[in-house]
PDB file of C-alpha atoms in Angstrom:
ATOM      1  CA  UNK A   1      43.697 155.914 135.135  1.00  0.00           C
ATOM      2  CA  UNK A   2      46.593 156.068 136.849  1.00  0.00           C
ATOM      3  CA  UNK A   3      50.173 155.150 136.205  1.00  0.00           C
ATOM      4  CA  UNK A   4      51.391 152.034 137.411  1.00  0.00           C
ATOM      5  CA  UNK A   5      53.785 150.745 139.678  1.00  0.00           C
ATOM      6  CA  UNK A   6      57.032 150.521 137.935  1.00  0.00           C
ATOM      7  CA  UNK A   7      58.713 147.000 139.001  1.00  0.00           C
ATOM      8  CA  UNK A   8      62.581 148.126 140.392  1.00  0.00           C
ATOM      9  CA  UNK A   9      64.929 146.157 138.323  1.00  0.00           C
ATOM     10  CA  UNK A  10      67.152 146.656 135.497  1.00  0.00           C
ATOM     11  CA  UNK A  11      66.006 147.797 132.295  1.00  0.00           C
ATOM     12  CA  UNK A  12      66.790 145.323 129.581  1.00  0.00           C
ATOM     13  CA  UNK A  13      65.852 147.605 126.753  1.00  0.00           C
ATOM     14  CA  UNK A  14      69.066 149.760 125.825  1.00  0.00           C
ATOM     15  CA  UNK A  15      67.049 152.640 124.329  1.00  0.00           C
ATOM     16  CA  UNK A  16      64.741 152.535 127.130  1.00  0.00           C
ATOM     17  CA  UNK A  17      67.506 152.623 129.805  1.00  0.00           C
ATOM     18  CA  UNK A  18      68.181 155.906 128.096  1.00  0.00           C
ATOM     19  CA  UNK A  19      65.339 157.395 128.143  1.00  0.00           C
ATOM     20  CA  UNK A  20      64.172 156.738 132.188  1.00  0.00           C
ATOM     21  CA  UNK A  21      68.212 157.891 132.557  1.00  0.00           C
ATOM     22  CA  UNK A  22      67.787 161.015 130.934  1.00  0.00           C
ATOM     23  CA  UNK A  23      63.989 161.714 132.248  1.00  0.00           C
ATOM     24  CA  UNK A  24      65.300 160.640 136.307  1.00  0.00           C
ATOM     25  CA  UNK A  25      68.388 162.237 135.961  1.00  0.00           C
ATOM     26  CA  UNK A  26      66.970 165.495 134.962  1.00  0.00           C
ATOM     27  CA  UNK A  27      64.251 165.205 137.837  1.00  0.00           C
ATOM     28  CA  UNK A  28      66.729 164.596 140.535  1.00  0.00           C
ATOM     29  CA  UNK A  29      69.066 167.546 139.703  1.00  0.00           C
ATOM     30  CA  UNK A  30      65.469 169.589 139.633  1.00  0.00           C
ATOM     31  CA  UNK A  31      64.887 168.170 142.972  1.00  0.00           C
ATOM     32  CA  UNK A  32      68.509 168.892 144.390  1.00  0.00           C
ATOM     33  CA  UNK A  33      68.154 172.646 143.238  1.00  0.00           C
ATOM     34  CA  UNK A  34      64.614 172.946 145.143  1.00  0.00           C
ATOM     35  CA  UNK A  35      66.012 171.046 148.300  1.00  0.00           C
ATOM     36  CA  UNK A  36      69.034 173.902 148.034  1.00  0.00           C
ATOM     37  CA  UNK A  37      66.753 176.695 147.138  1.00  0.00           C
ATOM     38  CA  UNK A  38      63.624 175.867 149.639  1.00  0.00           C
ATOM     39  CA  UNK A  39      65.494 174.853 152.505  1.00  0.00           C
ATOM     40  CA  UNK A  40      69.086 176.828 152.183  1.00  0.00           C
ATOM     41  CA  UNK A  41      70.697 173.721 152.223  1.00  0.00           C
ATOM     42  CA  UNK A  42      73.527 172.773 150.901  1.00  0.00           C
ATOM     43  CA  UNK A  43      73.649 170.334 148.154  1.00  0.00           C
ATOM     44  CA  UNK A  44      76.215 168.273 145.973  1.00  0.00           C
ATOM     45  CA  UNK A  45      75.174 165.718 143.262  1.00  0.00           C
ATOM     46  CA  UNK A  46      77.060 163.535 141.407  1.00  0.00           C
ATOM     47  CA  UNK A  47      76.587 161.524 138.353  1.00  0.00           C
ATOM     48  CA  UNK A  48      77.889 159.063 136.288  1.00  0.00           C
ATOM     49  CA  UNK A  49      76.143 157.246 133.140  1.00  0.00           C
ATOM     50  CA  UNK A  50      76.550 154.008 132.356  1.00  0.00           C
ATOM     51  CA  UNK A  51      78.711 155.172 129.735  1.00  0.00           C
ATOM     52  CA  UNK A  52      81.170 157.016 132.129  1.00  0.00           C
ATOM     53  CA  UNK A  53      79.842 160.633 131.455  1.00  0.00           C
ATOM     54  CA  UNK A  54      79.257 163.057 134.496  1.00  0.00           C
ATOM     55  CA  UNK A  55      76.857 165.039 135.472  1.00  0.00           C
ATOM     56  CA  UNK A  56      76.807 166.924 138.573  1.00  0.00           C
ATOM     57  CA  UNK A  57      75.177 169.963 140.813  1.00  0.00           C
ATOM     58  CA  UNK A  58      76.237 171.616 143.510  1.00  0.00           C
ATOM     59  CA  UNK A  59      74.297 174.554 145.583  1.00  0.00           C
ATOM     60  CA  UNK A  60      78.095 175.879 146.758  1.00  0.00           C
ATOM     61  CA  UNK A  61      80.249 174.202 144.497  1.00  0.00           C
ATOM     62  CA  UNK A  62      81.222 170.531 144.338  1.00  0.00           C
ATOM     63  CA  UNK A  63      84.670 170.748 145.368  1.00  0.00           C
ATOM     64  CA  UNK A  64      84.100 173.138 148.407  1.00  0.00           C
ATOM     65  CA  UNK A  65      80.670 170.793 149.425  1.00  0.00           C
ATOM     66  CA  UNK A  66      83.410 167.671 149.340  1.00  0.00           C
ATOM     67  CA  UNK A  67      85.873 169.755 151.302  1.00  0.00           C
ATOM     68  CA  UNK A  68      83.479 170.443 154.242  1.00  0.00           C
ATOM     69  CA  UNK A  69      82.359 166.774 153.836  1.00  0.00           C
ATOM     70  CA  UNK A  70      85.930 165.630 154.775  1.00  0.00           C
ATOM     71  CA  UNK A  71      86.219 168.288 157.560  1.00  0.00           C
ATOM     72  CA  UNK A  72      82.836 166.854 158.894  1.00  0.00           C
ATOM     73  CA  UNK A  73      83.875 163.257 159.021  1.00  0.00           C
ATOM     74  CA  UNK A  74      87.809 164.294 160.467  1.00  0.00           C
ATOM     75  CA  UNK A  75      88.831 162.112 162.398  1.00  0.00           C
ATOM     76  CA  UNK A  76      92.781 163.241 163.692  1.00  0.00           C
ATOM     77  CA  UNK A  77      94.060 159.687 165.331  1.00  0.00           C
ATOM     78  CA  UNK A  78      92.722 157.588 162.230  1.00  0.00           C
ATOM     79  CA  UNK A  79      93.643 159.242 159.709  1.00  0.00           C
ATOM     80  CA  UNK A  80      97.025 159.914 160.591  1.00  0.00           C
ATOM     81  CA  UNK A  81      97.663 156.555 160.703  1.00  0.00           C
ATOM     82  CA  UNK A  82      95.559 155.630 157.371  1.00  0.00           C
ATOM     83  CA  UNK A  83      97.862 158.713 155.321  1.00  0.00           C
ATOM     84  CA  UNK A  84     100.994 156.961 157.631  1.00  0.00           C
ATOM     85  CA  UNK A  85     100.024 153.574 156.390  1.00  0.00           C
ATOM     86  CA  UNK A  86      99.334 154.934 152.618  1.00  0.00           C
ATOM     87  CA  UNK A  87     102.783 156.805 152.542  1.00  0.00           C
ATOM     88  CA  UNK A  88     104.546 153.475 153.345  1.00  0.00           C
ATOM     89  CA  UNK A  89     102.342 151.580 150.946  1.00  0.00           C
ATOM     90  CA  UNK A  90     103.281 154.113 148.339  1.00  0.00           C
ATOM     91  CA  UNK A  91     107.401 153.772 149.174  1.00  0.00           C
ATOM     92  CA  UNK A  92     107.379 150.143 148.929  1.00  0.00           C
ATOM     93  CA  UNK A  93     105.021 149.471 145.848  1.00  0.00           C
ATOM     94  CA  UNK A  94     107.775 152.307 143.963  1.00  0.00           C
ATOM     95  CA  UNK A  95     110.536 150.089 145.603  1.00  0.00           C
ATOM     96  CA  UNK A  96     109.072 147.113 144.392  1.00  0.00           C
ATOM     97  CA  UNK A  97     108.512 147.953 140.754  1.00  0.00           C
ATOM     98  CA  UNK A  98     112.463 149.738 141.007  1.00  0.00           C
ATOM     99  CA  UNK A  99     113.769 146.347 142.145  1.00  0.00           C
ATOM    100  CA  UNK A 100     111.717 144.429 139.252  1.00  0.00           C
ATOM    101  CA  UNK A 101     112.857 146.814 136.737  1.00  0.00           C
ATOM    102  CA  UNK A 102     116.587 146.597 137.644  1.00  0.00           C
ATOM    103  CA  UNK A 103     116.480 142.928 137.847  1.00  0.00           C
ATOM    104  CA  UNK A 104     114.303 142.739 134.034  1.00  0.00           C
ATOM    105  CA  UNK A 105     117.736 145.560 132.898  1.00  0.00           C
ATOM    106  CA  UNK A 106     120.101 143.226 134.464  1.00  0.00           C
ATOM    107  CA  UNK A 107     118.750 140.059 132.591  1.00  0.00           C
ATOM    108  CA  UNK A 108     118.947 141.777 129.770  1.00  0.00           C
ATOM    109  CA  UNK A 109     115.341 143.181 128.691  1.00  0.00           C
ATOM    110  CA  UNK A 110     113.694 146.566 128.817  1.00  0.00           C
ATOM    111  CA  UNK A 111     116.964 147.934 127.829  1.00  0.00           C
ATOM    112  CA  UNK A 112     114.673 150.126 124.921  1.00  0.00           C
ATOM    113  CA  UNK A 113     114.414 153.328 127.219  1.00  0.00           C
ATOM    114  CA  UNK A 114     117.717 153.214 128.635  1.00  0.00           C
ATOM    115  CA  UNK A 115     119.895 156.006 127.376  1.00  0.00           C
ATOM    116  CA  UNK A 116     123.481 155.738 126.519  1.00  0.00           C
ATOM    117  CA  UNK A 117     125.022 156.708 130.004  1.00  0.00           C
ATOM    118  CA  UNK A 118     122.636 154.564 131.574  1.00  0.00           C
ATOM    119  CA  UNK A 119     123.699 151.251 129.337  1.00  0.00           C
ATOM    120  CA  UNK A 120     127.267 152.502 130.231  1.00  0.00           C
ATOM    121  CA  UNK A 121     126.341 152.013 133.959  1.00  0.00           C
ATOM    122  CA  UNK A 122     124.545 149.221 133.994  1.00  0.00           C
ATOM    123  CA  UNK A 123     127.616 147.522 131.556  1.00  0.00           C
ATOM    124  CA  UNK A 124     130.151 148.473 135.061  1.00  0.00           C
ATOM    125  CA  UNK A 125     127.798 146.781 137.278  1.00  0.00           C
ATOM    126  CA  UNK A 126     127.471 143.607 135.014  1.00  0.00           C
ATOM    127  CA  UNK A 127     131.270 143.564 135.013  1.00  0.00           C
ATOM    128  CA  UNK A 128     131.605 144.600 138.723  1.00  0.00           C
ATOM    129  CA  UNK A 129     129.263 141.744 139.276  1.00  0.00           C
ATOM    130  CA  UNK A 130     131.170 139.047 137.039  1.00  0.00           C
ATOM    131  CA  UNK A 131     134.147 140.252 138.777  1.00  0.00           C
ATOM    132  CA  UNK A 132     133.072 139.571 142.388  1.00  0.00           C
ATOM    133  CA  UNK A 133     131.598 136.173 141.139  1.00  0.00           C
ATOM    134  CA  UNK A 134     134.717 134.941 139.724  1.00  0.00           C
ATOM    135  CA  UNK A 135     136.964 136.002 143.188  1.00  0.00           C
ATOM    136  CA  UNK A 136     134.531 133.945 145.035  1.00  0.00           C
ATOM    137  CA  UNK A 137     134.364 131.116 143.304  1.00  0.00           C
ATOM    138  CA  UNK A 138     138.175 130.906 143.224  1.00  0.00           C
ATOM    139  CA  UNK A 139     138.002 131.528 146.764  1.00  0.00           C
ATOM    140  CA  UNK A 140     135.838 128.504 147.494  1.00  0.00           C
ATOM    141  CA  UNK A 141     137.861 126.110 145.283  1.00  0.00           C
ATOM    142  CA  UNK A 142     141.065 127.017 147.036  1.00  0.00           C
ATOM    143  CA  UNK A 143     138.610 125.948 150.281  1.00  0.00           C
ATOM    144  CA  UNK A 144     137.806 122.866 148.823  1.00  0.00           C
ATOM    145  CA  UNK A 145     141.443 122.271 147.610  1.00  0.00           C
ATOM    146  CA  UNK A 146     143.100 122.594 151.261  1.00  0.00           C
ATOM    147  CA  UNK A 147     140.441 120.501 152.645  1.00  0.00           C
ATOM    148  CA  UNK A 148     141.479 117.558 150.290  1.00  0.00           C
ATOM    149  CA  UNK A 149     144.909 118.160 150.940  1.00  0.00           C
ATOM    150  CA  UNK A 150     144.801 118.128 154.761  1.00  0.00           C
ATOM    151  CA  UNK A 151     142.402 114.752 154.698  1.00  0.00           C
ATOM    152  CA  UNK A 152     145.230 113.158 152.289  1.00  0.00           C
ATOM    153  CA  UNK A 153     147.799 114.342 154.935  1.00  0.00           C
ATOM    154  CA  UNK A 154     146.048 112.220 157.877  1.00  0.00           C
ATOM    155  CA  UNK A 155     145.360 109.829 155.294  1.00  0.00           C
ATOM    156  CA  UNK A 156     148.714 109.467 154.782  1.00  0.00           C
ATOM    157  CA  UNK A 157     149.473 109.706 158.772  1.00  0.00           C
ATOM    158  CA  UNK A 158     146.728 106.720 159.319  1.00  0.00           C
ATOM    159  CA  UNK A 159     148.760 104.262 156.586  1.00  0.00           C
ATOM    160  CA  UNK A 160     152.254 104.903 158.442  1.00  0.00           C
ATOM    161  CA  UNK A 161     150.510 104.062 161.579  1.00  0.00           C
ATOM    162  CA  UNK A 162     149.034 100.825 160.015  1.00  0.00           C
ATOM    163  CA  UNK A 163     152.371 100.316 158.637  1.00  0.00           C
ATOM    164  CA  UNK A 164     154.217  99.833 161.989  1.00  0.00           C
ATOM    165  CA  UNK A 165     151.742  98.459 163.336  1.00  0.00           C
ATOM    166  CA  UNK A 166     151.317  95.658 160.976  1.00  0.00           C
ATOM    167  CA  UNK A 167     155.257  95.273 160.830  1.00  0.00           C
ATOM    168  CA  UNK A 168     155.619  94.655 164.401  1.00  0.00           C
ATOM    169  CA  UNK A 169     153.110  92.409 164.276  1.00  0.00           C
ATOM    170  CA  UNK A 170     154.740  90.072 161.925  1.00  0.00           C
ATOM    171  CA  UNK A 171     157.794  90.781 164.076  1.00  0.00           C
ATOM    172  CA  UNK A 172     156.181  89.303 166.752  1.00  0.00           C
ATOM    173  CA  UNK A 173     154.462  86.415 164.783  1.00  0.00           C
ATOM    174  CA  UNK A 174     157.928  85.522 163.585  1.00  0.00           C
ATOM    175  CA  UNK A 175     159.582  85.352 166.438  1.00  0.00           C
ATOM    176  CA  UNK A 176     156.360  82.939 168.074  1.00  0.00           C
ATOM    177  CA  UNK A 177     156.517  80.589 164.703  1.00  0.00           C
ATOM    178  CA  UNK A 178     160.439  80.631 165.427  1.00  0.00           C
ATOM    179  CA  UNK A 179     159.946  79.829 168.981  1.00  0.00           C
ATOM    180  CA  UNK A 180     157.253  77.299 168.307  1.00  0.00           C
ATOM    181  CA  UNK A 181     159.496  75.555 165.331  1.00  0.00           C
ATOM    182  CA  UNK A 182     162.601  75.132 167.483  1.00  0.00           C
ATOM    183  CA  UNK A 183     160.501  73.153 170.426  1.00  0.00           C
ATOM    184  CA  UNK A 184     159.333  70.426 168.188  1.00  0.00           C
ATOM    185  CA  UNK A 185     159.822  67.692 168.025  1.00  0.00           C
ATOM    186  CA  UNK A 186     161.276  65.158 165.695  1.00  0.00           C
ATOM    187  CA  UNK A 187     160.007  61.525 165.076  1.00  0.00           C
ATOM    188  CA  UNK A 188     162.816  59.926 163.910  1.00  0.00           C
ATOM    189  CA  UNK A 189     165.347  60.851 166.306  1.00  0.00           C
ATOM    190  CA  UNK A 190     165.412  58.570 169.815  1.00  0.00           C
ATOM    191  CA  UNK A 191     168.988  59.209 170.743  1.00  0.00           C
ATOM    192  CA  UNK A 192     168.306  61.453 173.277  1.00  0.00           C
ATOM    193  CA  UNK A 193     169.420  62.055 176.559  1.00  0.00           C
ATOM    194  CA  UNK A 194     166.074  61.550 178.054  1.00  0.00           C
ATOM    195  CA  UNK A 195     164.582  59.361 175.624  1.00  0.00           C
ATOM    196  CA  UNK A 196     162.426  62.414 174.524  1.00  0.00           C
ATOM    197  CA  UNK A 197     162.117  62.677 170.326  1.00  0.00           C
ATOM    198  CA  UNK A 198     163.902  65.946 169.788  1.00  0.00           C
ATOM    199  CA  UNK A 199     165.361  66.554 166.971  1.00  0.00           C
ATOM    200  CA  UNK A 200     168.701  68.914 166.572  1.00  0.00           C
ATOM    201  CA  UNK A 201     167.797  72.076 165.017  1.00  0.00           C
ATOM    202  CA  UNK A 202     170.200  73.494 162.544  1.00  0.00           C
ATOM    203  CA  UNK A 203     168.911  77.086 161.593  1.00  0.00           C
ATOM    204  CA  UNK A 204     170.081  78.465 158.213  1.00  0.00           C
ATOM    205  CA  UNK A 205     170.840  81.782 156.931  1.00  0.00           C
ATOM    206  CA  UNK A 206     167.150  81.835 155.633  1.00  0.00           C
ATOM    207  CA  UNK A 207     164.584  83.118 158.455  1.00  0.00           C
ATOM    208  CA  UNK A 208     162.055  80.533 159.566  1.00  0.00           C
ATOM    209  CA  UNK A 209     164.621  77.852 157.867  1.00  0.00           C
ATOM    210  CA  UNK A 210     165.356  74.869 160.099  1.00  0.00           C
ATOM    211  CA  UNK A 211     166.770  71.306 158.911  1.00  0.00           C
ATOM    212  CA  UNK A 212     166.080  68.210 160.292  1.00  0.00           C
ATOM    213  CA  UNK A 213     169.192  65.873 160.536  1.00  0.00           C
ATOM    214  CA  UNK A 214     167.530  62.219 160.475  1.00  0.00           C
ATOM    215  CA  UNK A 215     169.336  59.094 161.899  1.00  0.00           C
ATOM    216  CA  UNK A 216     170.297  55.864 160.090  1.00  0.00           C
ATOM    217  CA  UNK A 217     166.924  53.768 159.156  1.00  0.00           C
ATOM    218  CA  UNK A 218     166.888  49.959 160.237  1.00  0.00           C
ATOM    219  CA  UNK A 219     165.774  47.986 157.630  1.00  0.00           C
ATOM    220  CA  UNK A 220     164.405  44.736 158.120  1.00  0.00           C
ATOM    221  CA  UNK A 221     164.334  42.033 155.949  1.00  0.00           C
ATOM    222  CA  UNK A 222     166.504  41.068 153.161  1.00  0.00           C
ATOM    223  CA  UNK A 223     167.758  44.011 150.839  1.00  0.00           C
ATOM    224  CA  UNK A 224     167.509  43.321 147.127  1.00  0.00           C
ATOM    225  CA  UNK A 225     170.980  44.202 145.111  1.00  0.00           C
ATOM    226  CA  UNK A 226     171.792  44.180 142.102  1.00  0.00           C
ATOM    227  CA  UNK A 227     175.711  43.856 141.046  1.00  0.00           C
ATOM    228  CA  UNK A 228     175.201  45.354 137.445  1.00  0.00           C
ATOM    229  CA  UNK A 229     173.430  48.232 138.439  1.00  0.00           C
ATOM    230  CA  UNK A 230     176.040  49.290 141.512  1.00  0.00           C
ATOM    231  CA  UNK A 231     175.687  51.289 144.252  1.00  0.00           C
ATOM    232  CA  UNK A 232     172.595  53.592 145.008  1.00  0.00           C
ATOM    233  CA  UNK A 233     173.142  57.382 143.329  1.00  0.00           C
ATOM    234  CA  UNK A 234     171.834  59.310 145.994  1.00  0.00           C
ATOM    235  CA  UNK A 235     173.119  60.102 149.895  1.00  0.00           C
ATOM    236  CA  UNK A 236     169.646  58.481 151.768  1.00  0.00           C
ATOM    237  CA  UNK A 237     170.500  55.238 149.783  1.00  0.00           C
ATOM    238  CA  UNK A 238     174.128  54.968 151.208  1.00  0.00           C
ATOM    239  CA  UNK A 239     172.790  55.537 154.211  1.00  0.00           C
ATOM    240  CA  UNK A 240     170.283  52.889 154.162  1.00  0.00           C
ATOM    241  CA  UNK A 241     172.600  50.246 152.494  1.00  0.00           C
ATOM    242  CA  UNK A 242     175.354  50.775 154.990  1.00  0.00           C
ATOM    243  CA  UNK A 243     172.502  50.068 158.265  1.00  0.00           C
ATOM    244  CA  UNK A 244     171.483  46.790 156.598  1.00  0.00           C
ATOM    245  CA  UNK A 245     170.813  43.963 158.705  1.00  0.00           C
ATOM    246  CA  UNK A 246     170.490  40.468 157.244  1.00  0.00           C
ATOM    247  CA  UNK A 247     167.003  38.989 157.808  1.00  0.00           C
ATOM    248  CA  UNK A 248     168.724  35.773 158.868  1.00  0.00           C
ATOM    249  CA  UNK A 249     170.952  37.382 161.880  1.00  0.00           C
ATOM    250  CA  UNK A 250     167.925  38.184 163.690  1.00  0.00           C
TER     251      UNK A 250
END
């Protein structure tokens, strides 16, 4: 009977794995040395278990089979732009870990494998630092400080403005209420030249101060006096007693 067909999958077995490892991997390098030896070829085979180990052939040697490789698939154009691109790759990623590490020393950690000089350094650059901090922050108060002062000088120009503005004004009111208080006219007073009621205007020291002086009042009628109590105290009752006309005269 013959063998038969082996199904191509993965071998679940761990010790069998092994064993069709070991029993293929010895064919094939018997194979490769045949191929080499029959045919003058050269041959490279390479290896590696499942496990990592490496097991390899080579009719010429491995290293001068992988050298004529390369040389076989040369190409000039791209792959002086792939090393090119690799180089630059290479500069930044060292860059970029440099930067981090400088940043993690200036914060304060992996400060372990810095020696003593280098802690001395990076102390002058944390003072350097706090130094150049300090001058601008000044700097941009002082900024801020002549800014406020300059808006409280036109501040202080706008309310002078307002000021005199305001006073004249009331200047100007003044002198309309003035005006206006002079012209008018009195109700009592009929002794004038054109029969018009206006009133004589007596302005006082005080501004906007004007008195009225009123005329003699007619009274009708018959006036009520008493002898005990004698004459009226104040001025207006003089006034009215002496412009007393009998009810009976009229």
């Amino acid at each position: 009977m013959g063998r038969g067909r082996v199904e191509m999958r993965r071998i679940e077995n761990k010790i069998n794995r092994q064993v069709t490892f070991s029993k293929r991997r010895n064919g094939l390098l018997k194979k490769a040395y045949e191929l080499s030896v029959l045919c003058d070829a050269e041959v490279a085979l390479i290896i590696f278990s499942s496990r990592g180990k490496l097991y390899e052939f080579g009719s010429s040697g491995i290293t001068k089979t992988i050298e004529r490789y390369e040389r076989s698939t040369y190409n000039p154009e791209e792959n002086n732009v792939e090393r090119s691109w690799y180089h630059e790759v290479s500069k930044l990623r060292a860059k970029y870990e440099s930067l981090q590490r400088t940043q993690r020393q200036l914060l304060g950690e992996d400060l372990g494998p810095l020696s003593l000089k280098e802690l001395q350094n990076l102390e002058k650059q944390l003072e350097g630092a706090l130094t150049q901090t300090r001058e601008r922050k000044n700097h941009i108060l002082m900024e801020q400080m002549e800014e406020l002062r300059e808006k409280e000088r036109q501040l202080g120009d706008m309310n002078k403005q307002l000021k005199m503005k305001v006073s004249l004004e009331m200047t100007a009111f003044e002198a309309e209420q003035k005006a206006l208080m002079i012209a008018l006219p009195c109700p009592w007073n009929t002794n004038g030249p054109t029969g018009n009621h206006i009133f004589p205007v007596q302005i006082s020291h005080q501004p906007n101060a004007i008195e009225c002086q009123p005329e003699p009042i007619l009274q009708m009628g018959y006036h009520n006096y008493n002898p005990g109590e004698g004459p009226s105290s104040t001025p207006r009752s003089l006034a009215i007693e002496s412009s007393i006309i009998q009810g009976w005269a009229i």
